[in-house]
mmCIF file of C-alpha atoms in Angstrom:
data_model
loop_
_atom_site.group_PDB
_atom_site.id
_atom_site.type_symbol
_atom_site.label_atom_id
_atom_site.label_comp_id
_atom_site.label_asym_id
_atom_site.label_seq_id
_atom_site.Cartn_x
_atom_site.Cartn_y
_atom_site.Cartn_z
ATOM 1 C CA UNK B 6 -15.405 4.784 -8.617
ATOM 2 C CA UNK B 7 -18.511 5.976 -10.444
ATOM 3 C CA UNK B 8 -18.659 8.937 -12.838
ATOM 4 C CA UNK B 9 -20.984 11.711 -11.397
ATOM 5 C CA UNK B 10 -22.783 13.589 -13.897
ATOM 6 C CA UNK B 11 -24.476 16.110 -11.700
ATOM 7 C CA UNK B 12 -25.882 16.549 -8.078
ATOM 8 C CA UNK B 13 -28.300 18.742 -6.291
ATOM 9 C CA UNK B 14 -28.020 19.333 -2.555
ATOM 10 C CA UNK B 15 -30.722 20.797 -0.143
ATOM 11 C CA UNK B 16 -29.386 22.237 3.110
ATOM 12 C CA UNK B 17 -31.607 22.948 6.099
ATOM 13 C CA UNK B 18 -29.904 25.312 8.421
ATOM 14 C CA UNK B 19 -30.387 24.953 12.127
ATOM 15 C CA UNK B 20 -29.973 27.485 14.860
ATOM 16 C CA UNK B 21 -26.484 28.757 13.678
ATOM 17 C CA UNK B 22 -26.726 30.302 10.284
ATOM 18 C CA UNK B 23 -23.997 31.737 8.131
ATOM 19 C CA UNK B 24 -23.749 34.328 5.367
ATOM 20 C CA UNK B 25 -20.889 33.174 3.287
ATOM 21 C CA UNK B 26 -21.579 31.465 -0.138
ATOM 22 C CA UNK B 27 -21.959 27.733 0.139
ATOM 23 C CA UNK B 28 -18.791 25.875 -1.308
ATOM 24 C CA UNK B 29 -18.245 22.168 -1.919
ATOM 25 C CA UNK B 30 -15.008 20.334 -2.416
ATOM 26 C CA UNK B 31 -14.887 17.977 -5.193
ATOM 27 C CA UNK B 32 -11.711 15.768 -5.553
ATOM 28 C CA UNK B 33 -9.961 18.518 -3.460
ATOM 29 C CA UNK B 34 -11.062 21.251 -5.676
ATOM 30 C CA UNK B 35 -13.126 23.901 -3.949
ATOM 31 C CA UNK B 36 -16.090 25.164 -5.948
ATOM 32 C CA UNK B 37 -19.180 27.310 -5.426
ATOM 33 C CA UNK B 38 -22.602 25.741 -5.799
ATOM 34 C CA UNK B 39 -24.536 26.806 -8.981
ATOM 35 C CA UNK B 40 -28.239 27.540 -9.533
ATOM 36 C CA UNK B 41 -28.652 28.447 -5.932
ATOM 37 C CA UNK B 42 -31.950 29.356 -4.338
ATOM 38 C CA UNK B 43 -32.828 30.055 -0.698
ATOM 39 C CA UNK B 44 -30.406 30.898 2.015
ATOM 40 C CA UNK B 45 -28.360 29.758 4.990
ATOM 41 C CA UNK B 46 -29.454 31.999 7.702
ATOM 42 C CA UNK B 47 -30.946 30.419 10.781
ATOM 43 C CA UNK B 48 -33.875 28.231 9.816
ATOM 44 C CA UNK B 49 -33.516 28.911 6.104
ATOM 45 C CA UNK B 50 -33.243 26.237 3.317
ATOM 46 C CA UNK B 51 -30.788 26.598 0.448
ATOM 47 C CA UNK B 52 -30.770 24.454 -2.720
ATOM 48 C CA UNK B 53 -28.045 24.308 -5.338
ATOM 49 C CA UNK B 54 -26.204 21.915 -7.560
ATOM 50 C CA UNK B 55 -23.325 21.352 -10.025
ATOM 51 C CA UNK B 56 -22.750 19.511 -13.257
ATOM 52 C CA UNK B 57 -19.530 17.721 -12.345
ATOM 53 C CA UNK B 58 -19.147 15.103 -15.124
ATOM 54 C CA UNK B 59 -16.228 13.638 -13.449
ATOM 55 C CA UNK B 60 -15.167 10.410 -11.631
ATOM 56 C CA UNK B 61 -15.696 10.930 -7.973
ATOM 57 C CA UNK B 62 -12.889 10.377 -5.374
ATOM 58 C CA UNK B 63 -14.198 12.647 -2.706
ATOM 59 C CA UNK B 64 -16.890 15.212 -2.258
ATOM 60 C CA UNK B 65 -17.508 17.437 0.850
ATOM 61 C CA UNK B 66 -19.466 20.405 1.885
ATOM 62 C CA UNK B 67 -17.009 23.064 3.131
ATOM 63 C CA UNK B 68 -17.585 24.790 6.586
ATOM 64 C CA UNK B 69 -17.646 28.667 6.694
ATOM 65 C CA UNK B 70 -14.233 30.486 6.920
ATOM 66 C CA UNK B 71 -15.638 32.414 9.993
ATOM 67 C CA UNK B 72 -17.996 31.327 12.654
ATOM 68 C CA UNK B 73 -20.150 28.188 12.988
ATOM 69 C CA UNK B 74 -22.793 26.667 10.705
ATOM 70 C CA UNK B 75 -25.268 24.119 12.085
ATOM 71 C CA UNK B 76 -26.870 22.008 9.413
ATOM 72 C CA UNK B 77 -30.170 20.421 10.481
ATOM 73 C CA UNK B 78 -30.449 18.124 7.468
ATOM 74 C CA UNK B 79 -28.558 17.740 4.207
ATOM 75 C CA UNK B 80 -30.166 15.845 1.253
ATOM 76 C CA UNK B 81 -28.137 15.146 -1.823
ATOM 77 C CA UNK B 82 -29.582 13.879 -5.205
ATOM 78 C CA UNK B 83 -26.898 12.216 -7.253
ATOM 79 C CA UNK B 84 -27.049 11.432 -10.935
ATOM 80 C CA UNK B 85 -24.264 9.016 -11.785
ATOM 81 C CA UNK B 86 -23.433 7.301 -15.041
ATOM 82 C CA UNK B 87 -25.052 3.924 -15.712
ATOM 83 C CA UNK B 88 -26.954 3.919 -12.402
ATOM 84 C CA UNK B 89 -30.456 5.134 -11.514
ATOM 85 C CA UNK B 90 -30.607 8.510 -9.611
ATOM 86 C CA UNK B 91 -30.423 8.111 -5.925
ATOM 87 C CA UNK B 92 -30.892 10.292 -2.956
ATOM 88 C CA UNK B 93 -28.872 10.447 0.343
ATOM 89 C CA UNK B 94 -29.978 12.096 3.626
ATOM 90 C CA UNK B 95 -27.486 13.185 6.218
ATOM 91 C CA UNK B 96 -28.398 13.995 9.829
ATOM 92 C CA UNK B 97 -27.604 17.209 11.800
ATOM 93 C CA UNK B 98 -23.883 18.256 11.749
ATOM 94 C CA UNK B 99 -21.949 21.444 12.634
ATOM 95 C CA UNK B 100 -19.233 22.912 10.535
ATOM 96 C CA UNK B 101 -16.742 25.720 11.062
ATOM 97 C CA UNK B 102 -13.407 26.964 9.569
ATOM 98 C CA UNK B 103 -11.553 23.802 10.427
ATOM 99 C CA UNK B 104 -14.064 21.269 9.076
ATOM 100 C CA UNK B 105 -15.880 19.929 6.035
ATOM 101 C CA UNK B 106 -18.537 17.281 5.743
ATOM 102 C CA UNK B 107 -18.238 14.256 3.573
ATOM 103 C CA UNK B 108 -21.439 14.182 1.463
ATOM 104 C CA UNK B 109 -20.367 11.509 -1.074
ATOM 105 C CA UNK B 110 -21.948 8.195 -1.142
ATOM 106 C CA UNK B 111 -21.572 5.410 -3.768
ATOM 107 C CA UNK B 112 -24.497 4.359 -5.609
ATOM 108 C CA UNK B 113 -26.464 1.662 -3.751
ATOM 109 C CA UNK B 114 -25.725 -1.974 -4.803
ATOM 110 C CA UNK B 115 -28.776 -3.458 -6.482
ATOM 111 C CA UNK B 116 -30.912 -5.851 -4.542
ATOM 112 C CA UNK B 117 -33.582 -8.467 -5.415
ATOM 113 C CA UNK B 118 -36.191 -10.191 -3.285
ATOM 114 C CA UNK B 119 -35.701 -13.906 -2.516
ATOM 115 C CA UNK X 280 2.528 35.661 0.813
ATOM 116 C CA UNK X 281 5.849 36.050 -1.104
ATOM 117 C CA UNK X 282 8.292 33.285 -1.742
ATOM 118 C CA UNK X 283 11.060 35.037 0.369
ATOM 119 C CA UNK X 284 8.706 35.705 3.208
ATOM 120 C CA UNK X 285 7.568 32.141 3.242
ATOM 121 C CA UNK X 286 11.255 30.826 3.329
ATOM 122 C CA UNK X 287 12.159 33.393 6.074
ATOM 123 C CA UNK X 288 9.119 32.240 8.075
ATOM 124 C CA UNK X 289 10.084 28.618 7.634
ATOM 125 C CA UNK X 290 13.566 29.239 8.956
ATOM 126 C CA UNK X 291 12.446 31.539 11.751
ATOM 127 C CA UNK X 292 9.822 29.066 12.763
ATOM 128 C CA UNK X 293 7.057 31.582 12.448
ATOM 129 C CA UNK X 294 3.913 29.701 13.222
ATOM 130 C CA UNK X 295 1.650 32.354 11.801
ATOM 131 C CA UNK X 296 2.713 31.116 8.288
ATOM 132 C CA UNK X 297 1.571 27.694 8.897
ATOM 133 C CA UNK X 298 -1.776 26.236 8.245
ATOM 134 C CA UNK X 299 -4.136 25.193 10.941
ATOM 135 C CA UNK X 300 -3.808 21.460 11.472
ATOM 136 C CA UNK X 301 -6.761 19.824 13.259
ATOM 137 C CA UNK X 302 -6.205 17.893 16.435
ATOM 138 C CA UNK X 303 -9.541 16.112 16.436
ATOM 139 C CA UNK X 304 -11.191 12.773 16.916
ATOM 140 C CA UNK X 305 -9.840 9.657 15.227
ATOM 141 C CA UNK X 306 -12.772 9.181 12.879
ATOM 142 C CA UNK X 307 -11.968 12.494 11.127
ATOM 143 C CA UNK X 308 -9.574 12.492 8.226
ATOM 144 C CA UNK X 309 -7.513 15.353 7.157
ATOM 145 C CA UNK X 310 -8.340 16.473 3.628
ATOM 146 C CA UNK X 311 -6.811 19.101 1.417
ATOM 147 C CA UNK X 312 -8.692 21.821 -0.373
ATOM 148 C CA UNK X 313 -7.397 24.696 -2.541
ATOM 149 C CA UNK X 314 -6.785 27.873 -0.512
ATOM 150 C CA UNK X 315 -7.341 31.246 -2.138
ATOM 151 C CA UNK X 316 -4.393 33.072 -3.528
ATOM 152 C CA UNK X 317 -3.610 36.720 -2.870
ATOM 153 C CA UNK X 318 -4.695 38.625 -5.938
ATOM 154 C CA UNK X 319 -2.307 41.538 -5.633
ATOM 155 C CA UNK X 320 1.037 39.687 -5.570
ATOM 156 C CA UNK X 321 1.960 38.718 -9.159
ATOM 157 C CA UNK X 322 4.841 36.489 -8.182
ATOM 158 C CA UNK X 323 3.275 34.998 -5.048
ATOM 159 C CA UNK X 324 3.289 31.372 -4.468
ATOM 160 C CA UNK X 325 -0.047 29.577 -3.723
ATOM 161 C CA UNK X 326 -0.667 28.956 -0.024
ATOM 162 C CA UNK X 327 -0.206 25.258 0.865
ATOM 163 C CA UNK X 328 -3.611 23.422 0.886
ATOM 164 C CA UNK X 329 -5.583 24.193 4.033
ATOM 165 C CA UNK X 330 -6.040 21.130 6.181
ATOM 166 C CA UNK X 331 -9.577 20.618 7.441
ATOM 167 C CA UNK X 332 -11.036 17.558 9.326
ATOM 168 C CA UNK X 333 -13.578 15.775 7.269
ATOM 169 C CA UNK X 334 -16.714 14.951 9.382
ATOM 170 C CA UNK X 335 -18.233 11.690 8.170
ATOM 171 C CA UNK X 336 -21.780 11.058 9.385
ATOM 172 C CA UNK X 337 -23.816 7.937 8.427
ATOM 173 C CA UNK X 338 -26.557 8.704 6.016
ATOM 174 C CA UNK X 339 -30.124 7.927 7.288
ATOM 175 C CA UNK X 340 -31.116 4.753 5.677
ATOM 176 C CA UNK X 341 -34.560 4.154 4.443
ATOM 177 C CA UNK X 342 -36.397 1.239 5.801
ATOM 178 C CA UNK X 343 -35.697 -1.694 3.543
ATOM 179 C CA UNK X 344 -38.928 -3.634 4.473
ATOM 180 C CA UNK X 345 -42.363 -2.056 4.660
ATOM 181 C CA UNK X 346 -43.868 -2.714 8.180
ATOM 182 C CA UNK X 347 -47.205 -3.896 6.657
ATOM 183 C CA UNK X 348 -46.962 -7.403 7.659
ATOM 184 C CA UNK X 349 -44.335 -8.153 10.302
ATOM 185 C CA UNK X 350 -45.143 -11.806 10.473
ATOM 186 C CA UNK X 351 -44.123 -12.462 6.862
ATOM 187 C CA UNK X 352 -40.483 -13.307 6.365
ATOM 188 C CA UNK X 353 -38.922 -10.859 3.948
ATOM 189 C CA UNK X 354 -35.487 -11.274 2.500
ATOM 190 C CA UNK X 355 -33.479 -9.185 0.122
ATOM 191 C CA UNK X 356 -30.297 -10.203 -1.595
ATOM 192 C CA UNK X 357 -27.509 -7.925 -2.458
ATOM 193 C CA UNK X 358 -24.516 -9.361 -4.451
ATOM 194 C CA UNK X 359 -21.243 -7.607 -3.873
ATOM 195 C CA UNK X 360 -19.528 -5.459 -6.444
ATOM 196 C CA UNK X 361 -17.107 -8.262 -7.064
ATOM 197 C CA UNK X 362 -19.644 -10.952 -7.341
ATOM 198 C CA UNK X 363 -17.771 -13.278 -4.927
ATOM 199 C CA UNK X 364 -20.381 -13.005 -2.034
ATOM 200 C CA UNK X 365 -23.986 -12.149 -1.508
ATOM 201 C CA UNK X 366 -25.467 -10.405 1.551
ATOM 202 C CA UNK X 367 -28.961 -11.495 2.507
ATOM 203 C CA UNK X 368 -31.010 -8.961 4.680
ATOM 204 C CA UNK X 369 -34.002 -10.157 6.636
ATOM 205 C CA UNK X 370 -36.812 -8.383 8.445
ATOM 206 C CA UNK X 371 -35.840 -10.263 11.610
ATOM 207 C CA UNK X 372 -32.898 -11.045 13.754
ATOM 208 C CA UNK X 373 -31.117 -14.389 13.480
ATOM 209 C CA UNK X 374 -28.358 -13.965 16.040
ATOM 210 C CA UNK X 375 -29.141 -11.090 18.543
ATOM 211 C CA UNK X 376 -26.098 -8.915 19.334
ATOM 212 C CA UNK X 377 -23.643 -11.325 17.801
ATOM 213 C CA UNK X 378 -22.234 -12.812 14.604
ATOM 214 C CA UNK X 379 -20.798 -16.194 13.697
ATOM 215 C CA UNK X 380 -18.605 -17.275 10.705
ATOM 216 C CA UNK X 381 -18.819 -20.788 9.423
ATOM 217 C CA UNK X 382 -15.820 -21.501 7.204
ATOM 218 C CA UNK X 383 -16.621 -25.232 6.522
ATOM 219 C CA UNK X 384 -19.434 -27.666 6.605
ATOM 220 C CA UNK X 385 -17.983 -29.274 9.601
ATOM 221 C CA UNK X 386 -18.084 -26.011 11.547
ATOM 222 C CA UNK X 387 -21.846 -25.798 10.966
ATOM 223 C CA UNK X 388 -22.659 -28.797 13.280
ATOM 224 C CA UNK X 389 -25.526 -28.133 15.498
ATOM 225 C CA UNK X 390 -26.441 -24.870 13.747
ATOM 226 C CA UNK X 391 -29.432 -25.655 11.602
ATOM 227 C CA UNK X 392 -29.167 -22.524 9.669
ATOM 228 C CA UNK X 393 -25.489 -23.075 8.487
ATOM 229 C CA UNK X 394 -26.079 -26.879 8.055
ATOM 230 C CA UNK X 395 -29.035 -26.284 5.656
ATOM 231 C CA UNK X 396 -27.195 -23.629 3.758
ATOM 232 C CA UNK X 397 -24.072 -25.884 3.274
ATOM 233 C CA UNK X 398 -26.352 -28.648 1.878
ATOM 234 C CA UNK X 399 -26.806 -26.302 -1.065
ATOM 235 C CA UNK X 400 -24.389 -26.940 -4.021
ATOM 236 C CA UNK X 401 -21.794 -24.244 -4.326
ATOM 237 C CA UNK X 402 -22.089 -22.697 -0.871
ATOM 238 C CA UNK X 403 -18.471 -22.076 0.407
ATOM 239 C CA UNK X 404 -18.755 -20.078 3.721
ATOM 240 C CA UNK X 405 -21.605 -18.663 5.711
ATOM 241 C CA UNK X 406 -21.483 -15.602 7.964
ATOM 242 C CA UNK X 407 -24.401 -14.790 10.199
ATOM 243 C CA UNK X 408 -24.553 -11.295 11.634
ATOM 244 C CA UNK X 409 -27.744 -10.138 13.499
ATOM 245 C CA UNK X 410 -30.357 -9.898 10.815
ATOM 246 C CA UNK X 411 -28.048 -10.646 7.831
ATOM 247 C CA UNK X 412 -26.373 -13.783 6.235
ATOM 248 C CA UNK X 413 -23.440 -13.348 3.960
ATOM 249 C CA UNK X 414 -22.710 -16.319 1.538
ATOM 250 C CA UNK X 415 -19.625 -16.928 -0.501
ATOM 251 C CA UNK X 416 -19.673 -19.500 -3.310
ATOM 252 C CA UNK X 417 -17.162 -22.114 -4.424
ATOM 253 C CA UNK X 418 -17.372 -21.199 -8.129
ATOM 254 C CA UNK X 419 -16.086 -17.779 -8.428
ATOM 255 C CA UNK X 420 -16.687 -17.652 -12.124
ATOM 256 C CA UNK X 421 -20.431 -17.541 -11.730
ATOM 257 C CA UNK X 422 -21.470 -13.901 -11.113
ATOM 258 C CA UNK X 423 -25.245 -14.302 -11.430
ATOM 259 C CA UNK X 424 -26.511 -14.759 -7.795
ATOM 260 C CA UNK X 425 -30.230 -15.166 -8.689
ATOM 261 C CA UNK X 426 -30.420 -18.954 -8.886
ATOM 262 C CA UNK X 427 -28.364 -19.618 -5.701
ATOM 263 C CA UNK X 428 -29.828 -16.610 -3.975
ATOM 264 C CA UNK X 429 -33.350 -17.849 -4.443
ATOM 265 C CA UNK X 430 -32.275 -21.209 -2.965
ATOM 266 C CA UNK X 431 -30.761 -19.543 -0.055
ATOM 267 C CA UNK X 432 -33.929 -17.465 0.390
ATOM 268 C CA UNK X 433 -36.159 -20.441 0.418
ATOM 269 C CA UNK X 434 -34.007 -22.224 3.086
ATOM 270 C CA UNK X 435 -33.926 -19.067 5.297
ATOM 271 C CA UNK X 436 -37.673 -18.720 5.075
ATOM 272 C CA UNK X 437 -38.302 -22.407 5.762
ATOM 273 C CA UNK X 438 -36.075 -22.337 8.852
ATOM 274 C CA UNK X 439 -37.627 -19.290 10.254
ATOM 275 C CA UNK X 440 -41.150 -20.738 9.673
ATOM 276 C CA UNK X 441 -40.176 -23.954 11.347
ATOM 277 C CA UNK X 442 -38.916 -21.908 14.421
ATOM 278 C CA UNK X 443 -35.888 -24.086 15.576
ATOM 279 C CA UNK X 444 -32.619 -23.052 17.079
ATOM 280 C CA UNK X 445 -30.642 -21.406 14.140
ATOM 281 C CA UNK X 446 -27.273 -21.127 15.937
ATOM 282 C CA UNK X 447 -25.943 -24.048 18.074
ATOM 283 C CA UNK X 448 -26.302 -23.856 21.842
ATOM 284 C CA UNK X 449 -22.635 -24.643 22.118
ATOM 285 C CA UNK X 450 -21.699 -21.515 20.288
ATOM 286 C CA UNK X 451 -23.980 -19.499 22.512
ATOM 287 C CA UNK X 452 -22.715 -21.019 25.703
ATOM 288 C CA UNK X 453 -19.084 -20.640 24.899
ATOM 289 C CA UNK X 454 -19.160 -17.088 23.717
ATOM 290 C CA UNK X 455 -16.529 -15.141 25.554
ATOM 291 C CA UNK X 456 -17.332 -11.833 27.204
ATOM 292 C CA UNK X 457 -16.976 -8.611 25.166
ATOM 293 C CA UNK X 458 -13.955 -7.534 27.344
ATOM 294 C CA UNK X 459 -12.103 -10.778 26.766
ATOM 295 C CA UNK X 460 -12.703 -10.514 23.066
ATOM 296 C CA UNK X 461 -11.495 -6.935 22.966
ATOM 297 C CA UNK X 462 -8.359 -7.776 24.955
ATOM 298 C CA UNK X 463 -7.697 -10.766 22.577
ATOM 299 C CA UNK X 464 -8.048 -8.618 19.505
ATOM 300 C CA UNK X 465 -5.929 -5.841 20.807
ATOM 301 C CA UNK X 466 -3.296 -8.375 21.696
ATOM 302 C CA UNK X 467 -3.474 -9.726 18.119
ATOM 303 C CA UNK X 468 -3.123 -6.201 16.710
ATOM 304 C CA UNK X 469 -0.128 -5.315 18.927
ATOM 305 C CA UNK X 470 1.698 -8.526 18.585
ATOM 306 C CA UNK X 471 1.107 -9.715 15.109
ATOM 307 C CA UNK X 472 -0.931 -7.473 12.876
ATOM 308 C CA UNK X 473 0.746 -4.069 13.341
ATOM 309 C CA UNK X 474 4.192 -5.419 13.334
ATOM 310 C CA UNK X 475 3.376 -7.168 10.007
ATOM 311 C CA UNK X 476 1.987 -4.170 8.303
ATOM 312 C CA UNK X 477 4.630 -1.715 9.792
ATOM 313 C CA UNK X 478 7.108 -2.526 6.973
ATOM 314 C CA UNK X 479 4.616 -0.968 4.599
ATOM 315 C CA UNK X 480 3.925 2.057 6.765
ATOM 316 C CA UNK X 481 0.516 0.559 7.818
ATOM 317 C CA UNK X 482 -1.315 0.796 11.087
ATOM 318 C CA UNK X 483 -4.476 -1.041 12.148
ATOM 319 C CA UNK X 484 -6.676 0.264 14.977
ATOM 320 C CA UNK X 485 -9.578 -1.395 16.702
ATOM 321 C CA UNK X 486 -12.484 0.995 16.334
ATOM 322 C CA UNK X 487 -15.529 -0.722 17.712
ATOM 323 C CA UNK X 488 -16.550 -3.999 19.192
ATOM 324 C CA UNK X 489 -20.184 -5.109 19.681
ATOM 325 C CA UNK X 490 -20.569 -8.649 21.063
ATOM 326 C CA UNK X 491 -17.936 -10.546 19.029
ATOM 327 C CA UNK X 492 -18.197 -8.286 15.972
ATOM 328 C CA UNK X 493 -15.201 -6.209 15.233
ATOM 329 C CA UNK X 494 -14.746 -2.936 13.378
ATOM 330 C CA UNK X 495 -11.227 -1.906 12.474
ATOM 331 C CA UNK X 496 -9.706 1.019 10.585
ATOM 332 C CA UNK X 497 -6.627 0.819 8.439
ATOM 333 C CA UNK X 498 -4.289 3.765 8.396
ATOM 334 C CA UNK X 499 -0.839 4.868 7.099
ATOM 335 C CA UNK X 500 0.264 2.886 4.081
ATOM 336 C CA UNK X 501 -2.832 0.625 4.273
ATOM 337 C CA UNK X 502 -5.362 3.439 3.824
ATOM 338 C CA UNK X 503 -5.967 3.493 0.041
ATOM 339 C CA UNK X 504 -3.601 0.678 -0.669
ATOM 340 C CA UNK X 505 -4.806 -1.583 -3.557
ATOM 341 C CA UNK X 506 -4.011 -4.588 -1.492
ATOM 342 C CA UNK X 507 -5.908 -3.513 1.533
ATOM 343 C CA UNK X 508 -8.690 -6.021 0.969
ATOM 344 C CA UNK X 509 -6.271 -8.941 0.481
ATOM 345 C CA UNK X 510 -4.415 -7.805 3.663
ATOM 346 C CA UNK X 511 -7.664 -7.653 5.559
ATOM 347 C CA UNK X 512 -9.105 -11.028 4.384
ATOM 348 C CA UNK X 513 -5.861 -13.041 4.254
ATOM 349 C CA UNK X 514 -3.944 -11.555 7.025
ATOM 350 C CA UNK X 515 -6.019 -9.740 9.616
ATOM 351 C CA UNK X 516 -8.874 -12.075 9.598
ATOM 352 C CA UNK X 517 -6.617 -15.009 10.129
ATOM 353 C CA UNK X 518 -4.704 -13.390 12.908
ATOM 354 C CA UNK X 519 -7.752 -12.264 14.740
ATOM 355 C CA UNK X 520 -9.317 -15.730 14.647
ATOM 356 C CA UNK X 521 -6.117 -17.301 15.751
ATOM 357 C CA UNK X 522 -6.093 -15.080 18.926
ATOM 358 C CA UNK X 523 -9.846 -15.160 19.470
ATOM 359 C CA UNK X 524 -11.508 -18.106 17.537
ATOM 360 C CA UNK X 525 -14.989 -16.809 18.497
ATOM 361 C CA UNK X 526 -14.630 -13.613 16.532
ATOM 362 C CA UNK X 527 -17.624 -13.156 14.148
ATOM 363 C CA UNK X 528 -17.881 -10.463 11.582
ATOM 364 C CA UNK X 529 -14.969 -8.186 10.885
ATOM 365 C CA UNK X 530 -15.695 -4.883 9.366
ATOM 366 C CA UNK X 531 -13.272 -2.305 7.849
ATOM 367 C CA UNK X 532 -14.565 1.179 8.210
ATOM 368 C CA UNK X 533 -11.627 2.908 6.498
ATOM 369 C CA UNK X 534 -12.373 5.501 4.000
ATOM 370 C CA UNK X 535 -9.763 4.249 1.513
ATOM 371 C CA UNK X 536 -10.485 7.055 -1.093
ATOM 372 C CA UNK X 537 -9.055 9.417 1.389
ATOM 373 C CA UNK X 538 -5.631 7.618 1.756
ATOM 374 C CA UNK X 539 -2.751 10.032 1.273
ATOM 375 C CA UNK X 540 0.117 7.603 1.367
ATOM 376 C CA UNK X 541 -1.019 4.200 0.094
ATOM 377 C CA UNK X 542 1.747 1.600 -0.077
ATOM 378 C CA UNK X 543 0.427 0.315 -3.499
#
């Protein structure tokens, strides 16, 4: 499992916005995003990140405690130890008080042309 | 919530004290996250972790190959983490809707693709799945795939440019229907696989079938078990192929990192 130095997430909210602070769950620890800009109301875009500096077992985006939150697109930029930075883009999903979204993805395996 | 109230609720069966447990689709896995603690209760016990279902969606993948020149055969090699196999991805399909596993040189008879690959030194097995070929090598001590990878790439490119039949007609003609394959695999799971892993608290479920390509999920004691890969390759693969010899690729879509009760 790779050691994640830091990540930055960009969340485009769809037609169901929410007003709670955005939280993520790293290795089952729930944390708020840092260095946040933008918002999560309908149609808004929020950006935030966190300097994790830890080995990653799981990482999720936590749904709101009340109501529903539709995510139009989620883009995560990862900076892991010993691998080049990489980006992952997730399609639309809807979260609520019973759900969280897996946003972790291992660094891509290196390829070469043959 | 106070300790005494919690105990009272447990014995009284008060459901209001329990956390909401999801009753959702099978691809969702329960996860734990820390619940907030009441601030004004100095001797309060933390609430048990809230159970939420984890939604997993496949990330959008960027196009591996630029669409500039579709006639040109483009191949990318991706060695596995363990170095024991290498995945070759092509910009064209080799076996539409199906997959085929060649465990030996003899099994390649009539399939020009596998015959030519087995003629390379060090190729042990070949798996063809739609637009990919996975090769394992005999010498497991060699981790550098570049030399053999270049040879495999040359063979694949030559074959595609020649334009012959890559997969033997016999394999195509004798391919069972998807329903027959599904019934056979379910029988293997029920009669051999699950009774075998039950002793370790494991449970195997058939998730998806496309043509003769199988996707399974490992649950219970198998999820997160350090021997899961060994169980899959040495036990489950063999059992599936015994019940349905025409099974091609077998994928495991288990999120082993989320395993809550691994056997090892």
